Coordinates of C-alpha atoms in Angstrom, one line a residue:
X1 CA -20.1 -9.4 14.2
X2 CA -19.2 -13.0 13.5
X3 CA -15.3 -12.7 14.9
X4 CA -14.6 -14.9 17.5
X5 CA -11.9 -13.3 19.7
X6 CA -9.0 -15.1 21.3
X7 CA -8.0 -13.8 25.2
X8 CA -5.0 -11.6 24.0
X9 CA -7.7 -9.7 21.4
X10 CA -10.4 -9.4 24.3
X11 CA -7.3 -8.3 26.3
X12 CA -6.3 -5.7 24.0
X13 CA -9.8 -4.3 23.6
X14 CA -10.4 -4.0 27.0
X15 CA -7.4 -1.6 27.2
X16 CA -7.7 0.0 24.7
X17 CA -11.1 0.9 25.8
X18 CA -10.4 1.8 28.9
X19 CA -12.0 5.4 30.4
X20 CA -11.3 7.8 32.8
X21 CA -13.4 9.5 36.1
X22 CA -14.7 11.9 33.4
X23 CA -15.2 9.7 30.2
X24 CA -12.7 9.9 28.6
X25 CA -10.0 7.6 26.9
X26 CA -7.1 6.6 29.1
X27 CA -5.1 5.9 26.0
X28 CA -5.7 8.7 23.6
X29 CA -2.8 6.8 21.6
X30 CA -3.0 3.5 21.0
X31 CA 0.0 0.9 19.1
X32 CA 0.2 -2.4 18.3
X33 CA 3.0 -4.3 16.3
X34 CA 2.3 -8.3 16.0
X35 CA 3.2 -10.2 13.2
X36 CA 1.8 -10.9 10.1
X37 CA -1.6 -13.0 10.0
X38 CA -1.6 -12.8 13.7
X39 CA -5.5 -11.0 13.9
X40 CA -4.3 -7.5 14.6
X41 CA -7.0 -5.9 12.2
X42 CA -9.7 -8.1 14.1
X43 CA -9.5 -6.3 17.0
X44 CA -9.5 -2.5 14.9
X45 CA -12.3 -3.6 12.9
X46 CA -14.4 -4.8 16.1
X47 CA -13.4 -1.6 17.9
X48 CA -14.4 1.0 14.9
X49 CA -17.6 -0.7 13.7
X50 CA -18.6 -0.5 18.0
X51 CA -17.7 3.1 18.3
X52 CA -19.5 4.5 15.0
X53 CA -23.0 1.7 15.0
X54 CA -23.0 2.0 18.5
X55 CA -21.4 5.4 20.0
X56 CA -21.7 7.4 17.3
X57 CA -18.1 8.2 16.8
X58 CA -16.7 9.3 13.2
X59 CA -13.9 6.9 12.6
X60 CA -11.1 7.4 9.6
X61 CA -10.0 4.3 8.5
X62 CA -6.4 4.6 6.6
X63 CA -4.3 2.1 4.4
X64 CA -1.4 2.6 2.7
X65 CA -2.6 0.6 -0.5
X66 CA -5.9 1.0 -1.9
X67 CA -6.3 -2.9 -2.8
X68 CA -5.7 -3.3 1.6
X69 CA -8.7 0.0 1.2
X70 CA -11.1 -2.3 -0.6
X71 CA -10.4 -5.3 1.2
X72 CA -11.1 -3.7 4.5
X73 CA -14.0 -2.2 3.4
X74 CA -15.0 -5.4 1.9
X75 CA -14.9 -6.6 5.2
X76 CA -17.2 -3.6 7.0
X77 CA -19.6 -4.4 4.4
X78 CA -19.8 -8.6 5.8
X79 CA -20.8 -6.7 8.9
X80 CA -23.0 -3.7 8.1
X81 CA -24.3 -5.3 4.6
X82 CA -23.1 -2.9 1.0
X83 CA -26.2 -0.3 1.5
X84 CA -28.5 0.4 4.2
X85 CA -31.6 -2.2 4.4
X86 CA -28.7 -5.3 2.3
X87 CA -30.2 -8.8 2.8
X88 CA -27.5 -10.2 1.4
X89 CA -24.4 -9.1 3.1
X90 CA -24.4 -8.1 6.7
X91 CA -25.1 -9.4 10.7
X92 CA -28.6 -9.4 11.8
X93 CA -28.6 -6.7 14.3
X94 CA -25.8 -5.1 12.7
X95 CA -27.1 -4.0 9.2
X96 CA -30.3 -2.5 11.0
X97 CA -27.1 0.4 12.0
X98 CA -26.5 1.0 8.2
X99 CA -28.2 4.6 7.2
X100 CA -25.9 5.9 4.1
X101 CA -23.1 4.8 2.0
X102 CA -20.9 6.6 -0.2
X103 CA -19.0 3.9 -2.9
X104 CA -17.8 6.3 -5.2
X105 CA -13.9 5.4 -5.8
X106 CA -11.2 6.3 -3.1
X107 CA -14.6 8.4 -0.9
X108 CA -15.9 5.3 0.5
X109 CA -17.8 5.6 3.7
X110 CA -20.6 4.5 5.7
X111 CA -22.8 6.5 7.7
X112 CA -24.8 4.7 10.4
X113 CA -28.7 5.6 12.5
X114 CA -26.1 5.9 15.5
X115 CA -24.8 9.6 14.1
X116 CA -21.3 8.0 13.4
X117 CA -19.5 7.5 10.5
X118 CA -16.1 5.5 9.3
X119 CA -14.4 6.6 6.2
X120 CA -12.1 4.8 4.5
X121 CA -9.0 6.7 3.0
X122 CA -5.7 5.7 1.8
X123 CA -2.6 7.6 2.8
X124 CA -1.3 10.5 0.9
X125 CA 0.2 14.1 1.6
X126 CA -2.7 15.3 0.3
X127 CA -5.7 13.8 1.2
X128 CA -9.1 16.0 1.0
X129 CA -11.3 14.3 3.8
X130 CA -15.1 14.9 3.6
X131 CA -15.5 14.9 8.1
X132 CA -13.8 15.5 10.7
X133 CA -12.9 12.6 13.3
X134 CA -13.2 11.2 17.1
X135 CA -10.6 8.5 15.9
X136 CA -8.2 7.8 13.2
X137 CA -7.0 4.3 12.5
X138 CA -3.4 4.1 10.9
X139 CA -3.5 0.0 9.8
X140 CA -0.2 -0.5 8.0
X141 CA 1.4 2.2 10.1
X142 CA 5.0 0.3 9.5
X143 CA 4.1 2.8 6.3
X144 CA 3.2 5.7 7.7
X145 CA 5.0 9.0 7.2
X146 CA 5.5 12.0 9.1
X147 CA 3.9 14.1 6.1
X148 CA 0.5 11.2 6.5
X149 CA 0.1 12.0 10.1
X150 CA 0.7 16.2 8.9
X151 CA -2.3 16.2 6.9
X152 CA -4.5 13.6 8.9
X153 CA -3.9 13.9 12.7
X154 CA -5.5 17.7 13.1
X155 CA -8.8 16.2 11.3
X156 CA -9.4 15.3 15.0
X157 CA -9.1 18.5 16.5
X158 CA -12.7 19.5 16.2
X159 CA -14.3 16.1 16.4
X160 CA -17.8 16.0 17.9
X161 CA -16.8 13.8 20.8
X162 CA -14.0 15.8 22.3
X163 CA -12.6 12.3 22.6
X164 CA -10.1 11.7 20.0
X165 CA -8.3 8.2 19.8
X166 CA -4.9 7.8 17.3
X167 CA -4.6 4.0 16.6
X168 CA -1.2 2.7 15.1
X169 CA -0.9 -0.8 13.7
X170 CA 1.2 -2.9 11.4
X171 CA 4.4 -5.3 11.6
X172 CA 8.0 -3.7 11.9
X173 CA 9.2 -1.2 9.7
X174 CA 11.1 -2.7 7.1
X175 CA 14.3 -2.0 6.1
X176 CA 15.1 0.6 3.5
X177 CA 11.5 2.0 4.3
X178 CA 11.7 6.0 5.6
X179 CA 8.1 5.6 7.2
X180 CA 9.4 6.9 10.6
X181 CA 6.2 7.7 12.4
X182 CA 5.8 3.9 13.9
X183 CA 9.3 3.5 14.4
X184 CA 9.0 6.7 16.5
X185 CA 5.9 5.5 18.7
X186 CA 7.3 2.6 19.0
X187 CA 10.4 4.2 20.7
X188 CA 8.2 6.4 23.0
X189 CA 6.4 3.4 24.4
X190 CA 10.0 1.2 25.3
X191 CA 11.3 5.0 26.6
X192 CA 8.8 5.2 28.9
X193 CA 8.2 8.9 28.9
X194 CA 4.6 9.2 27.3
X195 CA 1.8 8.5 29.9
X196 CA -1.3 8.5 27.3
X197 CA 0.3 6.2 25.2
X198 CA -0.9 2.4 25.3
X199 CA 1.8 -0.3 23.5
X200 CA 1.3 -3.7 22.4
X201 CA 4.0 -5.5 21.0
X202 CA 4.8 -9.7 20.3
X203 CA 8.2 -10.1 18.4
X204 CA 11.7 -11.8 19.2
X205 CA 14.5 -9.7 20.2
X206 CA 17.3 -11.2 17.6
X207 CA 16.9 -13.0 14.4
X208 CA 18.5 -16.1 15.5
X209 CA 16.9 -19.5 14.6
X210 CA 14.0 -18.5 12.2
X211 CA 13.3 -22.3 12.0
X212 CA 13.3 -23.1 15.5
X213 CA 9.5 -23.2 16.3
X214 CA 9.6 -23.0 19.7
X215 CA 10.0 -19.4 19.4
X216 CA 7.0 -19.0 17.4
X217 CA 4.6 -19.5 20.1
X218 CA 6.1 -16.6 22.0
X219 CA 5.6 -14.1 19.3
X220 CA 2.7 -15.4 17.3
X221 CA -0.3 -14.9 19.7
X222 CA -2.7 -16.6 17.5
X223 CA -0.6 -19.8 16.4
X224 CA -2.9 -22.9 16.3
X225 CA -6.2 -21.1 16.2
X226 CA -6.1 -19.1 12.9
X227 CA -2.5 -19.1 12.1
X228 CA -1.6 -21.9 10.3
X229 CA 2.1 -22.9 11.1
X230 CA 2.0 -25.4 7.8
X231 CA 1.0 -21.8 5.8
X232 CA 4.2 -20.1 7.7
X233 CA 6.3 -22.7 6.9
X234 CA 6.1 -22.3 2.8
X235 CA 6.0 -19.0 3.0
X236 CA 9.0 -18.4 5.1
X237 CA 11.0 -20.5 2.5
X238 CA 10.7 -17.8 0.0
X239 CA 12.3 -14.8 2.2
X240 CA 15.3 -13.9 3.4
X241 CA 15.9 -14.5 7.3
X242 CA 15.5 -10.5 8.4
X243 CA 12.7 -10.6 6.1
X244 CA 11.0 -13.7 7.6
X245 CA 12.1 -12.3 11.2
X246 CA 10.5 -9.3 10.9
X247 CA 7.1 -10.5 9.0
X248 CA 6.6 -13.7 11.1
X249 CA 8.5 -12.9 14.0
X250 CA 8.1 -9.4 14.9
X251 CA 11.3 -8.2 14.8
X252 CA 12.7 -4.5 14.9
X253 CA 16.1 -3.4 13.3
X254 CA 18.1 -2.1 15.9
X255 CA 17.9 2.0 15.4
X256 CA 21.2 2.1 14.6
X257 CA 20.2 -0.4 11.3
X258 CA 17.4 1.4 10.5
X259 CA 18.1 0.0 6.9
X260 CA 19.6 1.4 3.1
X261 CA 18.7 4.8 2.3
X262 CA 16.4 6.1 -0.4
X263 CA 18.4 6.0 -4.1
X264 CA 16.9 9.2 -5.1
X265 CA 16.7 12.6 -2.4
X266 CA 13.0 14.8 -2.7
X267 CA 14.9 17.1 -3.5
X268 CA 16.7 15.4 -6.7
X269 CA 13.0 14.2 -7.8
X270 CA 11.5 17.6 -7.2
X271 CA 14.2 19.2 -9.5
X272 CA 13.1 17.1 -12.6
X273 CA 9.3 18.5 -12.0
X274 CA 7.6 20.8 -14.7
X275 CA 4.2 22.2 -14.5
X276 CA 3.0 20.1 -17.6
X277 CA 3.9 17.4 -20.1
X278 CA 5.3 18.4 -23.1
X279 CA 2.7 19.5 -26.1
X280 CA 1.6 16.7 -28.0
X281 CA 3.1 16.8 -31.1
X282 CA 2.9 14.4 -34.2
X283 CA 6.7 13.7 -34.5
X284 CA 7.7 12.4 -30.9
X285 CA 7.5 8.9 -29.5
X286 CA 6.0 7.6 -26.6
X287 CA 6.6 3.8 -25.2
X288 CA 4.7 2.3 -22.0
X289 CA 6.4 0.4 -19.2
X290 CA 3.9 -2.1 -17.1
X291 CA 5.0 -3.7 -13.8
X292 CA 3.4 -6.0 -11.7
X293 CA 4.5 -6.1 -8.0
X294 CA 6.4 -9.0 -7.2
X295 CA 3.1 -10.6 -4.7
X296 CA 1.0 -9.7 -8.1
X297 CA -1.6 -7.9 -6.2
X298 CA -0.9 -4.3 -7.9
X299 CA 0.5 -3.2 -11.3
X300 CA 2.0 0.2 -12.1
X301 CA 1.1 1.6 -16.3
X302 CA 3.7 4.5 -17.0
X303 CA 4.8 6.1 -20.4
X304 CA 7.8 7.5 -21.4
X305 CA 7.5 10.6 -23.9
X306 CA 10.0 12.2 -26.4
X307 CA 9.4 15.0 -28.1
X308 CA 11.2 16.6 -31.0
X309 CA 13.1 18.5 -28.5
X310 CA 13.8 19.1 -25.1
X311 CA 14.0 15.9 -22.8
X312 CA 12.2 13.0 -22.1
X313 CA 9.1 13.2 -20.3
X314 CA 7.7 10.3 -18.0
X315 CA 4.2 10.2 -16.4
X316 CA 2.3 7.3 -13.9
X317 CA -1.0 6.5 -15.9
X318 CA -2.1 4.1 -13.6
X319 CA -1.5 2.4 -10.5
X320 CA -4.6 -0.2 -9.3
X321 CA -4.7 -3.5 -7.5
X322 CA -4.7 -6.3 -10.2
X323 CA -8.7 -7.7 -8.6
X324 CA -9.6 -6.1 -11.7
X325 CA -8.4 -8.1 -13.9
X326 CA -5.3 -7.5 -17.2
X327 CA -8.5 -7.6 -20.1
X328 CA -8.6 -3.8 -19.4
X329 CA -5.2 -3.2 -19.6
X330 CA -4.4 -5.4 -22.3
X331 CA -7.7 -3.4 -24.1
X332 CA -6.0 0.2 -23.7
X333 CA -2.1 -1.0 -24.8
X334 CA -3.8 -2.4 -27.6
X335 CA -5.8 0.3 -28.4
X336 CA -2.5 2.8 -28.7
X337 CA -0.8 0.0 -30.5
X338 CA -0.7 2.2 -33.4
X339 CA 0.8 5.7 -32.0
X340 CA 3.3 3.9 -29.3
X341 CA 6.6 2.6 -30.4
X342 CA 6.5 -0.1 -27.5
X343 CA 5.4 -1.7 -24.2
X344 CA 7.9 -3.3 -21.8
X345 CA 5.9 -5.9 -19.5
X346 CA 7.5 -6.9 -16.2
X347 CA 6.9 -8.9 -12.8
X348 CA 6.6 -12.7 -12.7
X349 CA 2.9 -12.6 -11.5
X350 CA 0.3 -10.8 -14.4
X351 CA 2.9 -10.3 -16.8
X352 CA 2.6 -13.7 -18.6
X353 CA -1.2 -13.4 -19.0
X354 CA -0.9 -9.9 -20.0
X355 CA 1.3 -10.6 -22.9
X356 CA -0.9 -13.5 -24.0
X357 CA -4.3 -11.7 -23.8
X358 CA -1.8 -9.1 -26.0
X359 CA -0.9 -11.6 -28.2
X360 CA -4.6 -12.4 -28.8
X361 CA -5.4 -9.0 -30.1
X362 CA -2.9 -8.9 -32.6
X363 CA -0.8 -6.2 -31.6
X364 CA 1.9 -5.3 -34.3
X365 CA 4.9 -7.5 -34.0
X366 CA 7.9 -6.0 -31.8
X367 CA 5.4 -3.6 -30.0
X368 CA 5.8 -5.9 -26.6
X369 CA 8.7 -7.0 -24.8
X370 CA 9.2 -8.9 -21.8
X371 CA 13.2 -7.7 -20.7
X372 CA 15.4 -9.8 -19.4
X373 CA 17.2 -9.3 -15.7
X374 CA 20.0 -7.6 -17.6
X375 CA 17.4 -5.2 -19.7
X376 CA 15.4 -4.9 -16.4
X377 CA 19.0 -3.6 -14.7
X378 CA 19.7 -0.9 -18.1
X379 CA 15.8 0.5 -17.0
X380 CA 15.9 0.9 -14.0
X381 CA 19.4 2.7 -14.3
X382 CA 17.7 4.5 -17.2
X383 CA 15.1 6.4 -14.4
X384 CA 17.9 7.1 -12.1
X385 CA 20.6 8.2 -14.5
X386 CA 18.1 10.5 -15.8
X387 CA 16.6 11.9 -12.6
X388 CA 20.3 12.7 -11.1
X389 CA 21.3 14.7 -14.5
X390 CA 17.8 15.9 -14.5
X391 CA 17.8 14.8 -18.3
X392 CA 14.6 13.4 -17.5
X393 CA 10.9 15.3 -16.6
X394 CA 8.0 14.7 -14.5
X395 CA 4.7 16.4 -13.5
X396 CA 3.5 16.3 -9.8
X397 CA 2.2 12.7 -8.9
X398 CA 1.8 11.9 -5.2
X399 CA 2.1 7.9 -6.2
X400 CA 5.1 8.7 -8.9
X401 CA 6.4 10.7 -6.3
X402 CA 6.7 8.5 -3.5
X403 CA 8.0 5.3 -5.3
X404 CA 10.9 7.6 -6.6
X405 CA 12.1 8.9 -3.1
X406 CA 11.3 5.9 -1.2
X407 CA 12.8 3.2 -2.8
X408 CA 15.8 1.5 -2.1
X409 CA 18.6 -0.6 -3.8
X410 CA 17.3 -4.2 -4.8
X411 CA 20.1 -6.9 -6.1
X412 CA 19.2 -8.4 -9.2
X413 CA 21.2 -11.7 -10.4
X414 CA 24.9 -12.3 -9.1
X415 CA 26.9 -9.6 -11.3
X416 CA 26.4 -6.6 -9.1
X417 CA 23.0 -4.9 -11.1
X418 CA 20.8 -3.5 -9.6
X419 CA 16.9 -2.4 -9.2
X420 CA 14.6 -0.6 -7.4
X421 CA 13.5 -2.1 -4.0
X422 CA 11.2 -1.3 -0.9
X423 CA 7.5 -1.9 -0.4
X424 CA 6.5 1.0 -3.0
X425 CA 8.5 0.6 -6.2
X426 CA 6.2 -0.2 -9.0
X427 CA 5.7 3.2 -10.1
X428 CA 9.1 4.1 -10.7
X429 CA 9.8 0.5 -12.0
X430 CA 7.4 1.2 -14.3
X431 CA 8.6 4.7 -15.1
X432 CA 12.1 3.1 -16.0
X433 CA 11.0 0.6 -18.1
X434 CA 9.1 3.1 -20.3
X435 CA 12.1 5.0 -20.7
X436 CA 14.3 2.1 -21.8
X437 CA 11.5 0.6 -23.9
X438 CA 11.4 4.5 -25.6
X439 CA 14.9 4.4 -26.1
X440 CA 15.3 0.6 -27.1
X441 CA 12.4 0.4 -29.8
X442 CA 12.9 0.4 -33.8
X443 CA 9.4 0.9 -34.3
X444 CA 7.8 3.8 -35.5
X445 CA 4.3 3.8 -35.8
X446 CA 4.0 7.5 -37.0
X447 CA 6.3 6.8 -39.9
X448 CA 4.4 3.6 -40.9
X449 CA 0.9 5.8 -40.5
X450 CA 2.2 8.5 -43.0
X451 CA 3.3 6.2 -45.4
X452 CA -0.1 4.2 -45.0

C-alpha cells in the first residue's frame, strides 16, 4: 500500500487482528490514544483498506471535520486510485480491488470486487448512512459524543459478517471539550473490568517538563522516523503547556479536571429555536459574520437577520474547509453587497486575503470590517447575551447547534473579555459577529436602493 510500518504499528495490527477458535475478533473494541503526528491513522487505514479489498468487510470511516473526511479519503484514493480502472492514482495490485465509487459530497464511498465497502462519513446526531457495517472507525474519537455513537454504533447490528469491530482513535480529550465517549473507554481499559476491549495508549503521566526531550521518546513511538522533533519544537512554542502536553505528549486531565464547562446549556440553545426564519421582508436588515479557525483550515459564513419586528434571527450559511479557496466567498459577499448592511471578517489566517480579494471587487465603502479584540469581545457577548434572554432566534442546524453548546470560555487580551473557545467554535463565532456587525452598521442599503 506504500506505508512502511514501524514495530509498534505491526504490533498493534497484529492485536488488533487477533481471532478466536471460531473466527471471530478477540477485541470487538479496539482504542488507541498516541500523540499527534505519531502514525496512529496508518495503522486504521492499513487495517480498513485489508478488511473491505481483501475480506470483504463494509467499513464506516468517521471524522469529526469534513476537511479530516476529504483528506482521509484523499488518502484511500493513493491506494485504490479515484475510480475503478485509475492509472493515475492508486497501487498496482491494489486498484485492480476498485469496483464503484460514490464522490457525491459528504456520501463518499468505495465499493470494491471483494463485496466490501468503506464509507466515509462525518459525525453528526443525525447521520443517514447508505449500508450497514462489520466495522466502524471513530478517528478523532477525542471528539466523539455519546449522541455520535447513538446514531452510529447499531449500524453494525446486522452487518453481513456477524463480526463487528468498534475502533476508537485520537489524542486526549481536551479540556472544555464534552466528547465523553473516549474519555469513557479510556477509563474502562485502565479499570480493568471489560474483557473484549483492546487499549493502546503512549502519554506521560504529569505535565512536568514539556521541554525536557528525554521524555519524548517514551511517549512518541515514532520520533526519529517520521516525527520530526525540529517540527515539534516550533510548534510547541505556540501552545500553552497542558495544550502542548496533551497534543505532543499524550496526556489526560485527571477526571476530576475534566476541564471548563459549556457557556451555553442544550437546553438554553434549544429554547431560542423556531421552526423557520422570519419572512423576508423588504424593510429588515441582515449583516454576515465570517470566521476563519484560528489553524485556517475551516471558515464559518453566518448572517444575522432583523426584521421589522420580533427578534433577531441568526442562521449558519456555511461551514467548509478553506482547500477551496476565499474567491467563492469573496464572489457571494460581494454579490449581496447591495441588500446587506455589513460583513464582519475574523481570524488571523484567510481573513486578510478575504478582505483584499473584497476590496478588489469594489464593495461599497463601510460594508467590511475587520473588529478589533475589543469588538471581537462585544460579539461574542452579543450571541450569548442574546441566547440566555432568548432575545435572539435560531432554526435547527446540527453544526450551529453544536458550536453553541460545546464551546467554552476563551481569554482574549489581559482585561478580563472573553470569547468563545473549544475545538468547534467557528459557527457560533461567526453567529456573534453577524449580530454585532447587524447592530454596529450605519449602512442601509435598502434606503440607498429606494432613493436610487
Amino acid at each position: 500500500m506504500g506505508y512502511e510500518l514501524l514495530d509498534w504499528q505491526r504490533d498493534f495490527l497484529c492485536d488488533m487482528g487477533a481471532v478466536d477458535a471460531a473466527g471471530k475478533w478477540v477485541h470487538p473494541r479496539v482504542g488507541e490514544s498516541v500523540p499527534r503526528q505519531q502514525g496512529k491513522s496508518v495503522d486504521l487505514i492499513v487495517w480498513a483498506s485489508f478488511l473491505a479489498a481483501v475480506m470483504g468487510y463494509k467499513v464506516l470511516w468517521t471524522e469529526h471535520n469534513y476537511s479530516t473526511t476529504m483528506e482521509m479519503l484523499k488518502r484511500f484514493r493513493e491506494i485504490f486510485g479515484k475510480y475503478p480502472h485509475d492509472r493515475v492514482l492508486g497501487r498496482p495490485g491494489w486498484r485492480e480491488q476498485l469496483a464503484d465509487v460514490c464522490s457525491q459530497t459528504s456520501q463518499e464511498w468505495m465499493a470494491f470486487r471483494s463485496g466490501g465497502v468503506i464509507q466515509f462519513s462525518t459525525r453528526t446526531k443525525s447521520s443517514r448512512l447508505g449500508f450497514s457495517f462489520d466495522v466502524v472507525v471513530y478517528d478523532e474519537a477525542q471528539e466523539l459524543t455519546g449522541v455520535h455513537v447513538q446514531v452510529i454504533n447499531p449500524t453494525t447490528t446486522s452487518g453481513s459478517k456477524h463480526n463487528l469491530q468498534l475502533i476508537y482513535a485520537g489524542t486526549p480529550t481536551r479540556a472544555g471539550v464534552s466528547a465523553e465517549v473516549f474519555r469513557n473507554v479510556r477509563a474502562q481499559a485502565w479499570g480493568g473490568g471489560s474483557c473484549d476491549l483492546m487499549w493502546l495508549e503512549y502519554g506521560v503521566t504529569e505535565i512536568g517538563d514539556i521541554w525536557d526531550e528525554s521524555r519524548w521518546w517514551a511517549v512518541m513511538p515514532s520520533l526519529g522516523h517520521h516525527a520530526d522533533a525540529r517540527a515539534i519544537r516550533a510548534g510547541m512554542k505556540d501552545m500553552d503547556e497542558l495544550g502542548a502536553a496533551q497534543e505532543y505528549l499524550g496526556y489526560w486531565l485527571p477526571e476530576a479536571t475534566g476541564g471548563d464547562p459549556p457557556l451555553l446549556s442544550s437546553e438554553q440553545w434549544d429554547a431560542c429555536e423556531v421552526e423557520a426564519a422570519p419572512r423576508e421582508d423588504p424593510g429588515e436588515m441582515v449583516a454576515c459574520g465570517v470566521k476563519f479557525s484560528a489553524d485556517g483550515s475551516t471558515v464559518a459564513v453566518a448572517c444575522a437577520v432583523r426584521p421589522p419586528s420580533g427578534p433577531d434571527h441568526v442562521e449558519l450559511v456555511s461551514l467548509e474547509p478553506t482547500s477551496r479557496g476565499v474567491g467563492w466567498l469573496a464572489d457571494w459577499l460581494a454579490e449581496r453587497s447591495r441588500r446587506y448592511c455589513a460583513v464582519a471578517v475574523d481570524g488571523r489566517s484567510g481573513a486578510g486575503a478575504l478582505c483584499e480579494r473584497l476590496e478588489q471587487l469594489r464593495v461599497p465603502r463601510g460594508y467590511v470590517t475587520r473588529p478589533t479584540a475589543d469588538q471581537a469581545v462585544s460579539a461574542a457577548n452579543a450571541i450569548y447575551e442574546g441566547i440566555q434572554t432568548r432575545s435572539v432566534t435560531h432554526v435547527a442546524d446540527e453544526a450551529l447547534g453544536r458550536s453553541a453548546t460545546t464551546s467554552v470560555r476563551r481569554r482574549i487580551g489581559r482585561s478580563g473579555g472573553w470569547g468563545w473557545g473549544g475545538d468547534d467554535p467557528e459557527a457560533i463565532e461567526a453567529a456573534g459577529l453577524a449580530l454585532w456587525a447587524l447592530s454596529n452598521s450605519r449602512r442601509n442599503p435598502s434606503r440607498k436602493g429606494r432613493a436610487g
